[in-house]
mmCIF file of C-alpha atoms and ligand atoms in Angstrom:
data_model
loop_
_atom_site.group_PDB
_atom_site.id
_atom_site.type_symbol
_atom_site.label_atom_id
_atom_site.label_comp_id
_atom_site.label_asym_id
_atom_site.label_seq_id
_atom_site.Cartn_x
_atom_site.Cartn_y
_atom_site.Cartn_z
ATOM 1 C CA MET A 1 -63.942 70.050 236.526
ATOM 2 C CA ARG A 2 -60.891 69.756 238.731
ATOM 3 C CA LYS A 3 -57.571 70.705 237.216
ATOM 4 C CA ILE A 4 -54.783 68.253 237.894
ATOM 5 C CA MET A 5 -51.451 70.002 237.835
ATOM 6 C CA SER A 6 -48.066 68.431 237.514
ATOM 7 C CA VAL A 7 -45.273 69.450 239.831
ATOM 8 C CA ALA A 8 -43.753 71.420 236.929
ATOM 9 C CA ALA A 9 -46.983 73.342 236.359
ATOM 10 C CA LEU A 10 -47.211 74.061 240.045
ATOM 11 C CA PHE A 11 -43.671 75.402 240.014
ATOM 12 C CA LEU A 12 -44.501 77.708 237.097
ATOM 13 C CA LEU A 13 -47.597 78.918 238.901
ATOM 14 C CA THR A 14 -45.524 79.727 241.953
ATOM 15 C CA LEU A 15 -43.104 81.747 239.824
ATOM 16 C CA ALA A 16 -45.890 83.598 238.078
ATOM 17 C CA TYR A 17 -47.689 84.501 241.314
ATOM 18 C CA PRO A 18 -44.990 84.870 243.949
ATOM 19 C CA VAL A 19 -47.187 86.896 246.296
ATOM 20 C CA ASP A 20 -50.724 85.850 247.242
ATOM 21 C CA ALA A 21 -52.944 88.911 247.232
ATOM 22 C CA GLN A 22 -55.199 87.335 249.873
ATOM 23 C CA ALA A 23 -54.042 87.512 253.492
ATOM 24 C CA ALA A 24 -54.038 84.208 255.380
ATOM 25 C CA SER A 25 -56.247 83.816 258.480
ATOM 26 C CA THR A 26 -54.652 82.603 261.691
ATOM 27 C CA ALA A 27 -56.551 79.898 263.578
ATOM 28 C CA THR A 28 -55.991 77.324 266.316
ATOM 29 C CA VAL A 29 -55.981 73.505 266.263
ATOM 30 C CA VAL A 30 -58.441 72.045 268.815
ATOM 31 C CA SER A 31 -57.549 68.355 269.047
ATOM 32 C CA PRO A 32 -56.870 67.517 272.693
ATOM 33 C CA LYS A 33 -56.814 63.712 272.339
ATOM 34 C CA ARG A 34 -54.350 63.275 269.495
ATOM 35 C CA PRO A 35 -52.412 65.482 267.081
ATOM 36 C CA LEU A 36 -54.282 66.699 264.002
ATOM 37 C CA ASN A 37 -53.266 65.144 260.673
ATOM 38 C CA VAL A 38 -52.209 67.544 257.941
ATOM 39 C CA ARG A 39 -52.951 65.944 254.566
ATOM 40 C CA ALA A 40 -52.271 66.278 250.860
ATOM 41 C CA GLY A 41 -55.987 66.574 250.063
ATOM 42 C CA SER A 42 -59.414 67.208 251.541
ATOM 43 C CA ALA A 43 -60.147 63.668 252.807
ATOM 44 C CA VAL A 44 -58.700 61.278 255.391
ATOM 45 C CA TRP A 45 -57.659 58.839 252.679
ATOM 46 C CA THR A 46 -55.238 61.365 251.155
ATOM 47 C CA ALA A 47 -51.588 61.138 252.166
ATOM 48 C CA PRO A 48 -50.737 62.327 255.695
ATOM 49 C CA LEU A 49 -47.891 64.862 255.540
ATOM 50 C CA ARG A 50 -47.300 65.806 259.192
ATOM 51 C CA THR A 51 -49.228 66.356 262.425
ATOM 52 C CA LEU A 52 -50.050 69.446 264.466
ATOM 53 C CA PRO A 53 -50.374 69.278 268.261
ATOM 54 C CA HIS A 54 -53.415 70.604 270.147
ATOM 55 C CA GLY A 55 -53.211 74.382 270.448
ATOM 56 C CA SER A 56 -51.024 74.863 267.371
ATOM 57 C CA SER A 57 -51.486 77.990 265.372
ATOM 58 C CA VAL A 58 -52.203 77.533 261.639
ATOM 59 C CA ALA A 59 -52.281 79.975 258.720
ATOM 60 C CA ILE A 60 -55.283 79.251 256.445
ATOM 61 C CA ASP A 61 -55.483 80.501 252.861
ATOM 62 C CA CYS A 62 -58.910 79.235 251.869
ATOM 63 C CA GLN A 63 -61.428 76.371 252.120
ATOM 64 C CA VAL A 64 -62.506 73.514 249.834
ATOM 65 C CA LYS A 65 -65.329 70.978 250.077
ATOM 66 C CA GLY A 66 -64.152 67.472 250.922
ATOM 67 C CA GLN A 67 -64.959 64.510 253.118
ATOM 68 C CA LEU A 68 -67.597 65.117 255.786
ATOM 69 C CA ILE A 69 -65.947 64.888 259.215
ATOM 70 C CA ASN A 70 -68.425 64.313 262.020
ATOM 71 C CA GLN A 71 -66.051 63.523 264.878
ATOM 72 C CA GLY A 72 -64.376 66.930 265.128
ATOM 73 C CA SER A 73 -64.132 68.867 268.367
ATOM 74 C CA VAL A 74 -65.294 72.198 266.931
ATOM 75 C CA ARG A 75 -67.962 71.471 264.300
ATOM 76 C CA VAL A 76 -69.412 68.892 261.889
ATOM 77 C CA THR A 77 -68.359 69.941 258.399
ATOM 78 C CA ASP A 78 -67.277 68.850 254.941
ATOM 79 C CA LEU A 79 -65.041 71.915 254.604
ATOM 80 C CA TRP A 80 -61.265 71.546 254.710
ATOM 81 C CA ASP A 81 -58.855 74.418 255.288
ATOM 82 C CA ARG A 82 -55.975 74.848 252.857
ATOM 83 C CA LEU A 83 -52.899 76.014 254.699
ATOM 84 C CA THR A 84 -50.428 78.453 253.219
ATOM 85 C CA ASP A 85 -48.095 75.627 252.097
ATOM 86 C CA GLY A 86 -50.892 73.932 250.080
ATOM 87 C CA SER A 87 -51.651 71.167 252.618
ATOM 88 C CA TYR A 88 -55.090 70.557 254.164
ATOM 89 C CA VAL A 89 -56.683 70.089 257.591
ATOM 90 C CA SER A 90 -60.340 69.328 258.335
ATOM 91 C CA ASP A 91 -62.146 72.463 259.529
ATOM 92 C CA ALA A 92 -63.890 70.225 262.106
ATOM 93 C CA TRP A 93 -60.864 70.628 264.374
ATOM 94 C CA ILE A 94 -60.139 74.345 263.832
ATOM 95 C CA ARG A 95 -61.181 77.251 266.048
ATOM 96 C CA ARG A 96 -61.160 80.454 264.064
ATOM 97 C CA GLY A 97 -62.450 84.016 264.276
ATOM 98 C CA GLY A 98 -64.309 84.558 261.034
ATOM 99 C CA ALA A 99 -65.334 82.831 257.819
ATOM 100 C CA ILE A 100 -62.621 81.588 255.443
ATOM 101 C CA PRO A 101 -62.998 82.313 251.697
ATOM 102 C CA ALA A 102 -63.461 79.441 249.253
ATOM 103 C CA CYS A 103 -60.346 78.393 247.331
ATOM 104 C CA GLY A 104 -60.239 79.541 243.706
ATOM 105 C CA PRO A 105 -60.410 77.050 240.830
ATOM 106 C CA ALA A 106 -56.621 77.051 240.412
ATOM 107 C CA ALA A 107 -55.973 75.677 243.907
ATOM 108 C CA PRO A 108 -53.059 73.269 243.922
ATOM 109 C CA VAL A 109 -54.128 69.661 244.528
ATOM 110 C CA ALA A 110 -50.979 68.722 246.437
ATOM 111 C CA PRO A 111 -48.240 70.676 248.144
ATOM 112 C CA ALA A 112 -45.236 71.093 245.882
ATOM 113 C CA ALA A 113 -42.710 70.942 248.694
ATOM 114 C CA VAL A 114 -43.417 67.349 249.738
ATOM 115 C CA PRO A 115 -41.027 64.872 248.103
ATOM 116 C CA ALA A 116 -43.542 61.994 248.384
ATOM 117 C CA ALA A 117 -45.913 63.843 246.050
ATOM 118 C CA ALA A 118 -43.483 63.363 243.181
ATOM 119 C CA ASN A 119 -43.802 59.569 243.501
ATOM 120 C CA THR A 120 -47.585 59.455 243.449
ATOM 121 C CA THR A 121 -50.239 60.317 240.908
ATOM 122 C CA THR A 122 -53.424 62.204 241.634
ATOM 123 C CA GLY A 123 -56.873 61.524 240.281
ATOM 124 C CA THR A 124 -60.553 62.151 240.880
ATOM 125 C CA VAL A 125 -63.435 59.746 241.436
ATOM 126 C CA ALA A 126 -65.629 59.774 238.302
ATOM 127 C CA SER A 127 -68.385 57.343 239.200
ATOM 128 C CA GLY A 128 -71.554 59.411 238.765
ATOM 129 C CA SER A 129 -74.301 59.014 241.352
ATOM 130 C CA ILE A 130 -72.978 55.752 242.828
ATOM 131 C CA PRO A 131 -69.918 56.157 245.068
ATOM 132 C CA LEU A 132 -66.694 54.361 244.136
ATOM 133 C CA LYS A 133 -65.903 51.546 246.564
ATOM 134 C CA ALA A 134 -62.466 51.330 248.184
ATOM 135 C CA ARG A 135 -61.743 47.675 249.003
ATOM 136 C CA THR A 136 -59.081 45.591 250.720
ATOM 137 C CA GLY A 137 -58.082 43.981 247.401
ATOM 138 C CA PRO A 138 -58.310 44.532 243.620
ATOM 139 C CA ALA A 139 -61.653 42.766 243.084
ATOM 140 C CA HIS A 140 -65.278 43.705 243.713
ATOM 141 C CA GLY A 141 -65.672 40.787 246.114
ATOM 142 C CA ALA A 142 -62.951 42.103 248.456
ATOM 143 C CA PRO A 143 -64.253 43.594 251.733
ATOM 144 C CA LEU A 144 -65.503 47.159 251.442
ATOM 145 C CA ILE A 145 -63.639 49.799 253.446
ATOM 146 C CA ALA A 146 -65.064 53.093 252.186
ATOM 147 C CA ALA A 147 -67.449 54.601 249.625
ATOM 148 C CA LEU A 148 -65.943 57.626 247.845
ATOM 149 C CA ALA A 149 -68.324 60.161 246.309
ATOM 150 C CA ASP A 150 -68.013 61.387 242.729
ATOM 151 C CA GLY A 151 -65.440 64.204 242.569
ATOM 152 C CA THR A 152 -63.402 62.992 245.554
ATOM 153 C CA PRO A 153 -59.695 63.767 245.009
ATOM 154 C CA LEU A 154 -57.482 60.674 245.169
ATOM 155 C CA THR A 155 -53.791 60.042 245.738
ATOM 156 C CA LEU A 156 -52.847 56.994 243.648
ATOM 157 C CA VAL A 157 -49.780 55.240 245.049
ATOM 158 C CA CYS A 158 -49.506 52.477 242.454
ATOM 159 C CA GLN A 159 -51.484 50.078 240.240
ATOM 160 C CA GLN A 160 -51.864 46.340 240.106
ATOM 161 C CA ARG A 161 -53.852 43.885 238.037
ATOM 162 C CA GLY A 162 -57.139 42.552 239.400
ATOM 163 C CA GLU A 163 -60.712 42.024 238.284
ATOM 164 C CA ASN A 164 -61.640 43.535 234.905
ATOM 165 C CA ILE A 165 -64.142 46.392 235.427
ATOM 166 C CA VAL A 166 -66.241 48.304 232.898
ATOM 167 C CA GLY A 167 -66.422 51.879 234.198
ATOM 168 C CA THR A 168 -67.074 55.458 233.172
ATOM 169 C CA GLN A 169 -63.447 56.212 232.257
ATOM 170 C CA ARG A 170 -62.183 52.936 230.769
ATOM 171 C CA VAL A 171 -62.532 49.163 230.689
ATOM 172 C CA THR A 172 -59.588 47.834 232.665
ATOM 173 C CA PRO A 173 -58.284 45.108 234.981
ATOM 174 C CA MET A 174 -56.035 47.671 236.716
ATOM 175 C CA TRP A 175 -56.792 48.816 240.274
ATOM 176 C CA ASN A 176 -55.203 51.817 242.022
ATOM 177 C CA ARG A 177 -53.826 51.458 245.508
ATOM 178 C CA LEU A 178 -54.589 54.406 247.796
ATOM 179 C CA PRO A 179 -52.161 55.594 250.501
ATOM 180 C CA GLU A 180 -53.868 53.678 253.323
ATOM 181 C CA GLY A 181 -53.604 50.422 251.375
ATOM 182 C CA THR A 182 -57.124 50.087 249.924
ATOM 183 C CA PHE A 183 -57.868 49.610 246.223
ATOM 184 C CA VAL A 184 -60.211 51.369 243.782
ATOM 185 C CA SER A 185 -60.885 50.210 240.232
ATOM 186 C CA ASP A 186 -59.107 52.411 237.693
ATOM 187 C CA ALA A 187 -62.241 52.169 235.534
ATOM 188 C CA TYR A 188 -63.833 54.977 237.586
ATOM 189 C CA VAL A 189 -60.810 57.248 238.130
ATOM 190 C CA ARG A 190 -60.209 60.384 236.062
ATOM 191 C CA ARG A 191 -56.467 61.069 235.879
ATOM 192 C CA THR A 192 -53.871 62.499 233.529
ATOM 193 C CA ALA A 193 -50.892 60.254 234.372
ATOM 194 C CA THR A 194 -50.635 56.502 234.974
ATOM 195 C CA PRO A 195 -49.572 55.479 238.500
ATOM 196 C CA PRO A 196 -46.444 53.268 238.723
ATOM 197 C CA PRO A 197 -46.856 49.484 239.101
ATOM 198 C CA CYS A 198 -47.177 48.203 242.693
ATOM 199 C CA THR A 199 -43.897 46.610 243.779
ATOM 200 C CA ALA A 200 -42.343 45.454 247.036
ATOM 201 C CA ALA A 201 -40.906 48.965 247.391
ATOM 202 C CA ASN A 202 -44.274 50.726 247.587
ATOM 203 C CA GLN A 203 -46.247 48.210 249.665
ATOM 204 C CA PRO A 204 -48.229 49.685 252.585
ATOM 205 C CA VAL A 205 -46.813 49.220 256.062
ATOM 206 C CA ALA A 206 -49.881 47.238 257.151
ATOM 207 C CA ALA A 207 -52.696 45.712 255.123
ATOM 208 C CA PRO A 208 -56.041 47.500 255.618
ATOM 209 C CA ALA A 209 -58.344 45.771 258.042
ATOM 210 C CA ALA A 210 -61.876 44.858 257.070
ATOM 211 C CA PRO A 211 -64.510 46.646 259.170
ATOM 212 C CA ALA A 212 -64.584 45.228 262.671
ATOM 213 C CA PHE A 213 -67.690 43.095 263.015
ATOM 214 C CA GLY A 214 -68.287 44.334 266.534
ATOM 215 C CA ALA A 215 -71.523 44.281 268.391
ATOM 216 C CA TRP A 216 -72.954 47.415 266.744
ATOM 217 C CA THR A 217 -71.768 49.413 263.757
ATOM 218 C CA ASN A 218 -72.883 52.476 261.781
ATOM 219 C CA PRO A 219 -75.276 51.294 259.016
ATOM 220 C CA LEU A 220 -73.950 54.044 256.697
ATOM 221 C CA PRO A 221 -70.267 54.585 257.556
ATOM 222 C CA GLY A 222 -69.090 58.084 256.675
ATOM 223 C CA PHE A 223 -72.540 59.657 256.759
ATOM 224 C CA ARG A 224 -74.250 61.430 259.649
ATOM 225 C CA ALA A 225 -77.810 61.073 260.904
ATOM 226 C CA ARG A 226 -79.851 64.190 261.485
ATOM 227 C CA PRO A 227 -81.620 64.319 264.843
ATOM 228 C CA GLY A 228 -85.223 63.775 263.866
ATOM 229 C CA PHE A 229 -86.863 61.238 266.125
ATOM 230 C CA ARG A 230 -90.401 62.408 267.056
ATOM 231 C CA THR A 231 -89.716 66.110 266.576
ATOM 232 C CA ALA A 232 -92.301 68.797 267.317
ATOM 233 C CA ASN A 233 -92.865 69.255 263.590
ATOM 234 C CA ASN A 234 -93.055 65.534 262.872
ATOM 235 C CA PRO A 235 -94.130 63.631 265.998
ATOM 236 C CA SER A 236 -94.911 60.460 264.027
ATOM 237 C CA HIS A 237 -91.336 60.181 262.658
ATOM 238 C CA ILE A 238 -90.040 57.234 264.677
ATOM 239 C CA GLY A 239 -86.525 57.007 263.210
ATOM 240 C CA VAL A 240 -83.657 59.169 262.023
ATOM 241 C CA ASP A 241 -82.705 60.100 258.456
ATOM 242 C CA ILE A 242 -79.172 59.715 257.149
ATOM 243 C CA MET A 243 -78.712 61.661 253.903
ATOM 244 C CA SER A 244 -76.475 59.863 251.408
ATOM 245 C CA PHE A 245 -76.054 58.983 247.735
ATOM 246 C CA THR A 246 -78.067 56.505 245.702
ATOM 247 C CA GLY A 247 -76.193 53.209 245.660
ATOM 248 C CA THR A 248 -74.243 53.645 248.908
ATOM 249 C CA PRO A 249 -74.067 50.267 250.693
ATOM 250 C CA ILE A 250 -76.269 49.911 253.792
ATOM 251 C CA HIS A 251 -74.782 47.703 256.506
ATOM 252 C CA ALA A 252 -76.597 45.663 259.139
ATOM 253 C CA ALA A 253 -76.161 47.628 262.385
ATOM 254 C CA SER A 254 -75.649 44.407 264.336
ATOM 255 C CA ALA A 255 -75.851 40.643 263.920
ATOM 256 C CA GLY A 256 -79.322 39.133 263.696
ATOM 257 C CA THR A 257 -81.957 37.451 261.572
ATOM 258 C CA VAL A 258 -83.656 39.164 258.650
ATOM 259 C CA ALA A 259 -87.309 39.398 259.733
ATOM 260 C CA GLU A 260 -88.837 41.202 256.740
ATOM 261 C CA VAL A 261 -87.927 42.306 253.211
ATOM 262 C CA VAL A 262 -90.890 44.364 252.032
ATOM 263 C CA CYS A 263 -92.025 46.960 249.519
ATOM 264 C CA ASN A 264 -94.107 49.346 251.636
ATOM 265 C CA ILE A 265 -95.785 51.930 249.426
ATOM 266 C CA GLU A 266 -99.094 53.637 248.765
ATOM 267 C CA ALA A 267 -101.341 51.840 246.282
ATOM 268 C CA GLY A 268 -100.683 52.826 242.684
ATOM 269 C CA HIS A 269 -96.943 53.444 243.171
ATOM 270 C CA SER A 270 -93.840 51.264 242.804
ATOM 271 C CA CYS A 271 -90.836 50.819 245.112
ATOM 272 C CA ASP A 272 -88.646 50.516 242.004
ATOM 273 C CA GLN A 273 -89.292 54.175 241.184
ATOM 274 C CA THR A 274 -87.964 57.272 242.927
ATOM 275 C CA GLY A 275 -90.547 58.247 245.525
ATOM 276 C CA SER A 276 -91.603 61.672 246.700
ATOM 277 C CA ALA A 277 -92.892 63.514 249.748
ATOM 278 C CA SER A 278 -96.457 62.963 248.469
ATOM 279 C CA VAL A 279 -96.137 59.142 248.281
ATOM 280 C CA GLY A 280 -96.752 57.132 251.464
ATOM 281 C CA GLY A 281 -94.642 54.265 252.797
ATOM 282 C CA CYS A 282 -91.019 53.499 253.574
ATOM 283 C CA GLY A 283 -90.342 51.943 250.171
ATOM 284 C CA TRP A 284 -88.063 48.936 249.949
ATOM 285 C CA TYR A 285 -87.094 48.099 253.499
ATOM 286 C CA VAL A 286 -85.427 45.445 255.631
ATOM 287 C CA LYS A 287 -86.185 44.603 259.244
ATOM 288 C CA ILE A 288 -83.571 42.739 261.276
ATOM 289 C CA GLN A 289 -84.337 41.025 264.580
ATOM 290 C CA HIS A 290 -81.349 41.133 266.945
ATOM 291 C CA PRO A 291 -80.829 39.268 270.230
ATOM 292 C CA GLY A 292 -82.281 40.950 273.323
ATOM 293 C CA GLY A 293 -85.556 41.999 271.707
ATOM 294 C CA ILE A 294 -83.960 44.729 269.584
ATOM 295 C CA ALA A 295 -85.104 45.217 265.980
ATOM 296 C CA THR A 296 -83.705 47.625 263.370
ATOM 297 C CA LEU A 297 -85.417 48.916 260.221
ATOM 298 C CA TYR A 298 -83.790 50.287 257.059
ATOM 299 C CA CYS A 299 -86.104 52.174 254.641
ATOM 300 C CA HIS A 300 -86.110 53.748 251.131
ATOM 301 C CA MET A 301 -83.635 51.314 249.506
ATOM 302 C CA VAL A 302 -83.079 51.839 245.773
ATOM 303 C CA ARG A 303 -84.101 48.256 245.016
ATOM 304 C CA LYS A 304 -85.060 45.051 246.792
ATOM 305 C CA ALA A 305 -82.583 44.126 249.536
ATOM 306 C CA LEU A 306 -79.670 41.729 249.005
ATOM 307 C CA VAL A 307 -80.839 39.535 251.893
ATOM 308 C CA GLN A 308 -83.828 37.187 252.352
ATOM 309 C CA PRO A 309 -86.212 36.768 255.286
ATOM 310 C CA GLY A 310 -84.799 34.171 257.682
ATOM 311 C CA GLU A 311 -81.195 34.837 256.654
ATOM 312 C CA GLN A 312 -78.596 35.353 259.391
ATOM 313 C CA VAL A 313 -76.595 38.567 258.955
ATOM 314 C CA LYS A 314 -73.398 39.734 260.599
ATOM 315 C CA ALA A 315 -72.838 43.245 261.974
ATOM 316 C CA GLY A 316 -71.523 45.328 259.102
ATOM 317 C CA GLN A 317 -72.804 43.011 256.364
ATOM 318 C CA VAL A 318 -74.102 44.890 253.312
ATOM 319 C CA ILE A 319 -77.869 44.292 253.142
ATOM 320 C CA GLY A 320 -78.927 46.751 250.395
ATOM 321 C CA TYR A 321 -78.288 50.138 248.834
ATOM 322 C CA VAL A 322 -79.444 53.678 249.553
ATOM 323 C CA GLY A 323 -82.258 54.999 247.403
ATOM 324 C CA SER A 324 -85.307 57.215 247.581
ATOM 325 C CA SER A 325 -88.217 54.763 247.275
ATOM 326 C CA GLY A 326 -91.498 55.519 249.066
ATOM 327 C CA ASN A 327 -92.105 58.656 251.121
ATOM 328 C CA SER A 328 -88.740 60.241 250.383
ATOM 329 C CA SER A 329 -87.665 63.435 248.663
ATOM 330 C CA ALA A 330 -83.919 62.670 248.402
ATOM 331 C CA PRO A 331 -81.653 59.603 248.662
ATOM 332 C CA HIS A 332 -81.332 58.694 252.335
ATOM 333 C CA LEU A 333 -81.573 55.888 254.845
ATOM 334 C CA HIS A 334 -84.444 56.076 257.341
ATOM 335 C CA PHE A 335 -83.201 54.035 260.295
ATOM 336 C CA GLU A 336 -85.343 52.813 263.211
ATOM 337 C CA VAL A 337 -84.522 50.997 266.435
ATOM 338 C CA HIS A 338 -87.215 49.143 268.405
ATOM 339 C CA ILE A 339 -87.045 47.522 271.828
ATOM 340 C CA ASN A 340 -89.154 44.580 273.127
ATOM 341 C CA ALA A 341 -89.544 43.372 269.529
ATOM 342 C CA PRO A 342 -91.358 41.679 267.922
ATOM 343 C CA PRO A 343 -93.668 43.269 267.084
ATOM 344 C CA THR A 344 -92.374 46.673 265.984
ATOM 345 C CA GLY A 345 -94.465 49.818 265.950
ATOM 346 C CA PRO A 346 -94.615 53.405 267.195
ATOM 347 C CA GLN A 347 -95.158 52.053 270.721
ATOM 348 C CA ASN A 348 -91.671 50.546 271.034
ATOM 349 C CA ALA A 349 -89.546 52.750 268.748
ATOM 350 C CA ILE A 350 -86.665 54.515 270.495
ATOM 351 C CA ASP A 351 -84.388 57.339 269.360
ATOM 352 C CA PRO A 352 -81.544 55.635 267.419
ATOM 353 C CA LEU A 353 -79.002 58.408 268.162
ATOM 354 C CA PRO A 354 -78.509 57.791 271.920
ATOM 355 C CA PHE A 355 -79.000 54.032 271.420
ATOM 356 C CA MET A 356 -76.218 53.791 268.841
ATOM 357 C CA ARG A 357 -73.982 56.120 270.853
ATOM 358 C CA THR A 358 -74.273 53.986 273.980
ATOM 359 C CA HIS A 359 -73.648 50.848 271.907
ATOM 360 C CA GLY A 360 -70.295 52.140 270.680
ATOM 361 C CA ALA A 361 -71.422 53.060 267.171
ATOM 362 C CA PRO A 362 -72.378 56.762 267.140
ATOM 363 C CA ILE A 363 -74.215 57.798 263.967
ATOM 364 C CA GLY A 364 -75.078 61.414 264.807
HETATM 365 ZN ZN1 LIG B 1 -87.258 59.210 258.075
#
């Protein structure tokens, strides 16, 4: 379990261990398009502290697991590098010589030197297997901005009253505002101190925007598809798999009409049970027909989809939740793209990775 330390405890720790026995590794920031954000924690929703220009040299103490970053210039990784002052950068943007050791259990959760840290409270997502949703407002009907996995460290700017939620930690109408302006229910946040009330003084500079309902969008924002379309080992696999968590919202990749909502499974099995590699079928799935003869398919949902055949959906609309029904050995979304549809079949399936990339919504 993560230890949350107060600034005072951090200060004592610094006094007790004035010299770190472990030498820091020097590495280089590779971020040619824009400066790299240095943050208070190991995720992009933690407070930004400063930026580092392309080519900067950084001194890294150790690494922690955090948010998966798949847009980096060096690698795709969920590892974040803790710098010698206790701040963090994603390892996706760092060129370095050798491996970096993992941070010990007593790693500080926020740098002590930053004055802003004294005004905020830290916490941890405690939501079990279903990710905690960060929304534009303090109610479960407010547009979804992000899904935060269990154990994700949080910076809690302030709290305000909203919809009453029964969670794992408490039953409460209070919602925590995160640094970028989104809200998470306090019912699912493990914390030792109570964040201050939200006032005019701690309002975000700009309200968070709901996801842009553009032409095409990632069906599982924040997660990365593995290349896997018709591989040598599995030539009949006509989609890509995006590993995720049970209960993560699946979004329509583009606007269209729901063509099918089906339980596709081998006789004698149920889509409402966790599947396995030895069960046939894509479980609970949705097929959406888009303009231009394009169809998309979303398999292995945890339960029947939220949408009905014939319903019009917008790009980015939540249509169901990740599960492992049917021929599936772990929670994931199997995603297919077909051209010249209907009908859909192996004959007109195309690799979703280049398709989504060229449509402005890379998923790989
Ligand atoms: Zn698959």
